[in-house]
Amino acid sequence: MDACRLLPRGKNAADHDTPRQRLFDFIETLVQWESTTDEQVLETARRLIRLATNDNPPPLLDPFAGGGSIPLEAQRLGLEAHASDLNPVAVMITRP
């Protein structure tokens, strides 16, 4: 939680400044379209994930990946991602 205290204070933390509220503010920043290519925001997210998992994040498995947006986002955040689908077209779309 100490890492969350260092996050910028936003509108959620304006009323009640807690690490949880600062984390909510950061998540609001992370999901904005402009943040998809903001390396500073992405690196902050990666650092928080590493801290929360003792530098050992679990792999992500999406057994019904469809177009692959969840595995793509997981890889963008530095996670190991595995995906599959029953639909052969979806499998072909998500192949590297």
Short mmCIF file of N, CA and C in Angstrom, two decimals:
data_model
loop_
_atom_site.label_atom_id
_atom_site.label_comp_id
_atom_site.label_asym_id
_atom_site.label_seq_id
_atom_site.Cartn_x
_atom_site.Cartn_y
_atom_site.Cartn_z
N MET A 1 0.81 -1.20 0.00
CA MET A 1 0.00 0.00 0.00
C MET A 1 0.85 1.26 0.00
N ASP A 2 2.10 1.14 0.43
CA ASP A 2 2.95 2.33 0.44
C ASP A 2 3.13 2.89 -0.96
N ALA A 3 3.19 1.99 -1.97
CA ALA A 3 3.35 2.46 -3.34
C ALA A 3 2.14 3.27 -3.79
N CYS A 4 0.96 2.91 -3.32
CA CYS A 4 -0.25 3.64 -3.69
C CYS A 4 -0.27 5.04 -3.08
N ARG A 5 0.38 5.20 -1.94
CA ARG A 5 0.45 6.53 -1.32
C ARG A 5 1.23 7.51 -2.19
N LEU A 6 2.13 6.98 -3.03
CA LEU A 6 2.96 7.82 -3.89
C LEU A 6 2.26 8.20 -5.20
N LEU A 7 1.13 7.58 -5.48
CA LEU A 7 0.40 7.90 -6.71
C LEU A 7 -0.18 9.30 -6.62
N PRO A 8 -0.36 9.95 -7.78
CA PRO A 8 -0.94 11.30 -7.76
C PRO A 8 -2.34 11.31 -7.15
N ARG A 9 -2.65 12.39 -6.51
CA ARG A 9 -3.97 12.55 -5.90
C ARG A 9 -4.93 13.08 -6.95
N GLY A 10 -6.06 12.40 -7.09
CA GLY A 10 -7.08 12.80 -8.07
C GLY A 10 -8.40 13.10 -7.39
N LYS A 11 -9.47 13.05 -8.18
CA LYS A 11 -10.78 13.44 -7.65
C LYS A 11 -11.30 12.47 -6.59
N ASN A 12 -10.96 11.18 -6.70
CA ASN A 12 -11.41 10.22 -5.67
C ASN A 12 -10.72 10.48 -4.33
N ALA A 13 -9.44 10.82 -4.39
CA ALA A 13 -8.67 11.06 -3.17
C ALA A 13 -8.86 12.48 -2.64
N ALA A 14 -9.55 13.33 -3.39
CA ALA A 14 -9.74 14.71 -2.95
C ALA A 14 -10.58 14.78 -1.68
N ASP A 15 -11.60 13.95 -1.60
CA ASP A 15 -12.48 13.97 -0.42
C ASP A 15 -11.90 13.18 0.75
N HIS A 16 -11.37 12.01 0.44
CA HIS A 16 -10.85 11.12 1.48
C HIS A 16 -9.55 10.52 0.96
N ASP A 17 -8.42 11.09 1.33
CA ASP A 17 -7.13 10.69 0.78
C ASP A 17 -6.61 9.42 1.44
N THR A 18 -6.84 8.28 0.77
CA THR A 18 -6.33 6.99 1.23
C THR A 18 -5.60 6.33 0.06
N PRO A 19 -4.73 5.36 0.34
CA PRO A 19 -4.06 4.65 -0.76
C PRO A 19 -5.06 4.03 -1.74
N ARG A 20 -6.16 3.51 -1.22
CA ARG A 20 -7.18 2.89 -2.08
C ARG A 20 -7.79 3.92 -3.04
N GLN A 21 -8.10 5.11 -2.54
CA GLN A 21 -8.67 6.15 -3.38
C GLN A 21 -7.66 6.62 -4.42
N ARG A 22 -6.38 6.69 -4.05
CA ARG A 22 -5.35 7.07 -5.03
C ARG A 22 -5.22 5.99 -6.10
N LEU A 23 -5.35 4.72 -5.70
CA LEU A 23 -5.32 3.64 -6.68
C LEU A 23 -6.50 3.73 -7.63
N PHE A 24 -7.68 4.06 -7.12
CA PHE A 24 -8.84 4.27 -7.99
C PHE A 24 -8.58 5.39 -8.99
N ASP A 25 -7.95 6.47 -8.53
CA ASP A 25 -7.61 7.57 -9.43
C ASP A 25 -6.64 7.10 -10.52
N PHE A 26 -5.66 6.28 -10.13
CA PHE A 26 -4.71 5.78 -11.12
C PHE A 26 -5.40 4.88 -12.14
N ILE A 27 -6.30 4.02 -11.68
CA ILE A 27 -7.01 3.13 -12.60
C ILE A 27 -7.83 3.94 -13.60
N GLU A 28 -8.44 5.03 -13.13
CA GLU A 28 -9.18 5.90 -14.06
C GLU A 28 -8.25 6.47 -15.12
N THR A 29 -7.03 6.79 -14.75
CA THR A 29 -6.05 7.29 -15.73
C THR A 29 -5.63 6.17 -16.67
N LEU A 30 -5.39 4.99 -16.12
CA LEU A 30 -4.91 3.85 -16.91
C LEU A 30 -5.88 3.45 -18.02
N VAL A 31 -7.18 3.52 -17.76
CA VAL A 31 -8.16 3.05 -18.74
C VAL A 31 -8.52 4.08 -19.81
N GLN A 32 -7.99 5.27 -19.72
CA GLN A 32 -8.27 6.28 -20.73
C GLN A 32 -7.53 5.94 -22.03
N TRP A 33 -8.14 6.25 -23.15
CA TRP A 33 -7.57 5.95 -24.45
C TRP A 33 -6.18 6.57 -24.62
N GLU A 34 -5.99 7.76 -24.12
CA GLU A 34 -4.71 8.46 -24.26
C GLU A 34 -3.59 7.73 -23.52
N SER A 35 -3.93 6.92 -22.54
CA SER A 35 -2.92 6.22 -21.75
C SER A 35 -2.42 4.94 -22.41
N THR A 36 -3.03 4.53 -23.51
CA THR A 36 -2.62 3.28 -24.15
C THR A 36 -1.19 3.34 -24.67
N THR A 37 -0.70 4.53 -24.94
CA THR A 37 0.67 4.67 -25.43
C THR A 37 1.54 5.49 -24.48
N ASP A 38 1.01 5.83 -23.31
CA ASP A 38 1.77 6.62 -22.33
C ASP A 38 2.65 5.66 -21.52
N GLU A 39 3.92 5.61 -21.86
CA GLU A 39 4.83 4.65 -21.25
C GLU A 39 4.98 4.89 -19.75
N GLN A 40 4.86 6.11 -19.30
CA GLN A 40 4.98 6.40 -17.87
C GLN A 40 3.81 5.76 -17.09
N VAL A 41 2.61 5.88 -17.63
CA VAL A 41 1.44 5.27 -16.98
C VAL A 41 1.55 3.76 -17.00
N LEU A 42 1.96 3.19 -18.14
CA LEU A 42 2.09 1.75 -18.25
C LEU A 42 3.17 1.21 -17.31
N GLU A 43 4.28 1.91 -17.19
CA GLU A 43 5.35 1.46 -16.30
C GLU A 43 4.92 1.54 -14.85
N THR A 44 4.13 2.53 -14.50
CA THR A 44 3.59 2.61 -13.14
C THR A 44 2.69 1.41 -12.86
N ALA A 45 1.85 1.05 -13.83
CA ALA A 45 0.97 -0.12 -13.67
C ALA A 45 1.79 -1.39 -13.53
N ARG A 46 2.83 -1.53 -14.35
CA ARG A 46 3.69 -2.72 -14.27
C ARG A 46 4.37 -2.80 -12.90
N ARG A 47 4.83 -1.66 -12.40
CA ARG A 47 5.50 -1.62 -11.10
C ARG A 47 4.53 -2.01 -9.98
N LEU A 48 3.31 -1.51 -10.05
CA LEU A 48 2.31 -1.85 -9.03
C LEU A 48 1.96 -3.34 -9.07
N ILE A 49 1.88 -3.90 -10.27
CA ILE A 49 1.60 -5.33 -10.40
C ILE A 49 2.74 -6.15 -9.80
N ARG A 50 3.99 -5.75 -10.09
CA ARG A 50 5.13 -6.47 -9.54
C ARG A 50 5.15 -6.37 -8.01
N LEU A 51 4.84 -5.20 -7.48
CA LEU A 51 4.82 -5.03 -6.02
C LEU A 51 3.72 -5.87 -5.38
N ALA A 52 2.55 -5.92 -6.01
CA ALA A 52 1.41 -6.65 -5.46
C ALA A 52 1.61 -8.16 -5.49
N THR A 53 2.50 -8.62 -6.38
CA THR A 53 2.70 -10.07 -6.53
C THR A 53 4.09 -10.51 -6.09
N ASN A 54 4.77 -9.68 -5.29
CA ASN A 54 6.12 -9.99 -4.82
C ASN A 54 7.06 -10.32 -5.99
N ASP A 55 6.95 -9.54 -7.05
CA ASP A 55 7.80 -9.68 -8.24
C ASP A 55 7.63 -11.04 -8.93
N ASN A 56 6.48 -11.66 -8.76
CA ASN A 56 6.20 -12.95 -9.37
C ASN A 56 4.75 -13.00 -9.86
N PRO A 57 4.41 -12.17 -10.87
CA PRO A 57 3.02 -12.14 -11.32
C PRO A 57 2.60 -13.47 -11.95
N PRO A 58 1.38 -13.89 -11.67
CA PRO A 58 0.91 -15.15 -12.25
C PRO A 58 0.63 -14.99 -13.74
N PRO A 59 0.75 -16.06 -14.51
CA PRO A 59 0.38 -15.98 -15.92
C PRO A 59 -1.13 -15.83 -16.07
N LEU A 60 -1.56 -15.22 -17.15
CA LEU A 60 -2.97 -15.04 -17.42
C LEU A 60 -3.40 -16.09 -18.45
N LEU A 61 -4.50 -16.75 -18.20
CA LEU A 61 -5.05 -17.73 -19.13
C LEU A 61 -6.46 -17.30 -19.50
N ASP A 62 -6.69 -17.13 -20.80
CA ASP A 62 -8.02 -16.79 -21.29
C ASP A 62 -8.45 -17.91 -22.23
N PRO A 63 -9.22 -18.88 -21.75
CA PRO A 63 -9.58 -20.04 -22.57
C PRO A 63 -10.59 -19.73 -23.68
N PHE A 64 -11.26 -18.59 -23.60
CA PHE A 64 -12.21 -18.20 -24.64
C PHE A 64 -11.86 -16.79 -25.08
N ALA A 65 -10.70 -16.63 -25.69
CA ALA A 65 -10.11 -15.32 -25.96
C ALA A 65 -10.80 -14.54 -27.08
N GLY A 66 -11.49 -15.21 -27.97
CA GLY A 66 -12.14 -14.48 -29.06
C GLY A 66 -11.12 -13.68 -29.85
N GLY A 67 -11.30 -12.37 -29.90
CA GLY A 67 -10.38 -11.51 -30.63
C GLY A 67 -9.07 -11.23 -29.92
N GLY A 68 -8.95 -11.64 -28.67
CA GLY A 68 -7.68 -11.54 -27.96
C GLY A 68 -7.41 -10.25 -27.22
N SER A 69 -8.45 -9.48 -26.90
CA SER A 69 -8.20 -8.20 -26.23
C SER A 69 -7.66 -8.37 -24.81
N ILE A 70 -8.14 -9.37 -24.08
CA ILE A 70 -7.66 -9.57 -22.71
C ILE A 70 -6.19 -10.01 -22.70
N PRO A 71 -5.79 -11.01 -23.51
CA PRO A 71 -4.36 -11.35 -23.53
C PRO A 71 -3.48 -10.20 -24.02
N LEU A 72 -3.98 -9.42 -24.96
CA LEU A 72 -3.22 -8.27 -25.45
C LEU A 72 -2.97 -7.27 -24.33
N GLU A 73 -4.01 -6.94 -23.58
CA GLU A 73 -3.86 -6.00 -22.47
C GLU A 73 -2.94 -6.57 -21.39
N ALA A 74 -3.03 -7.85 -21.13
CA ALA A 74 -2.15 -8.48 -20.14
C ALA A 74 -0.69 -8.35 -20.56
N GLN A 75 -0.41 -8.61 -21.83
CA GLN A 75 0.96 -8.47 -22.32
C GLN A 75 1.43 -7.03 -22.25
N ARG A 76 0.55 -6.11 -22.53
CA ARG A 76 0.90 -4.69 -22.47
C ARG A 76 1.29 -4.29 -21.05
N LEU A 77 0.70 -4.96 -20.07
CA LEU A 77 1.01 -4.68 -18.67
C LEU A 77 2.13 -5.56 -18.14
N GLY A 78 2.79 -6.29 -19.02
CA GLY A 78 3.97 -7.06 -18.62
C GLY A 78 3.68 -8.45 -18.08
N LEU A 79 2.49 -8.97 -18.31
CA LEU A 79 2.14 -10.30 -17.83
C LEU A 79 2.32 -11.34 -18.92
N GLU A 80 2.61 -12.55 -18.52
CA GLU A 80 2.66 -13.67 -19.45
C GLU A 80 1.22 -14.07 -19.75
N ALA A 81 0.85 -14.13 -21.02
CA ALA A 81 -0.54 -14.41 -21.39
C ALA A 81 -0.64 -15.64 -22.28
N HIS A 82 -1.65 -16.45 -22.02
CA HIS A 82 -1.96 -17.63 -22.83
C HIS A 82 -3.42 -17.53 -23.23
N ALA A 83 -3.72 -17.84 -24.49
CA ALA A 83 -5.09 -17.71 -24.97
C ALA A 83 -5.46 -18.88 -25.88
N SER A 84 -6.73 -19.18 -25.92
CA SER A 84 -7.27 -20.22 -26.78
C SER A 84 -8.73 -19.89 -27.05
N ASP A 85 -9.33 -20.63 -27.94
CA ASP A 85 -10.75 -20.46 -28.21
C ASP A 85 -11.26 -21.70 -28.92
N LEU A 86 -12.55 -21.94 -28.84
CA LEU A 86 -13.15 -23.07 -29.56
C LEU A 86 -13.33 -22.74 -31.03
N ASN A 87 -13.47 -21.48 -31.34
CA ASN A 87 -13.68 -21.03 -32.71
C ASN A 87 -12.33 -20.97 -33.43
N PRO A 88 -12.14 -21.74 -34.52
CA PRO A 88 -10.85 -21.73 -35.21
C PRO A 88 -10.50 -20.38 -35.82
N VAL A 89 -11.50 -19.58 -36.18
CA VAL A 89 -11.21 -18.26 -36.71
C VAL A 89 -10.59 -17.37 -35.62
N ALA A 90 -11.15 -17.44 -34.42
CA ALA A 90 -10.61 -16.66 -33.30
C ALA A 90 -9.18 -17.10 -32.98
N VAL A 91 -8.91 -18.38 -33.07
CA VAL A 91 -7.54 -18.89 -32.83
C VAL A 91 -6.58 -18.32 -33.86
N MET A 92 -7.00 -18.29 -35.12
CA MET A 92 -6.13 -17.75 -36.17
C MET A 92 -5.88 -16.26 -35.98
N ILE A 93 -6.89 -15.54 -35.53
CA ILE A 93 -6.75 -14.09 -35.32
C ILE A 93 -5.73 -13.79 -34.22
N THR A 94 -5.72 -14.60 -33.17
CA THR A 94 -4.87 -14.32 -32.02
C THR A 94 -3.49 -14.94 -32.11
N ARG A 95 -3.21 -15.68 -33.13
CA ARG A 95 -1.88 -16.28 -33.25
C ARG A 95 -0.84 -15.20 -33.54
N PRO A 96 0.33 -15.36 -32.93
CA PRO A 96 1.40 -14.36 -33.18
C PRO A 96 1.98 -14.46 -34.57
#
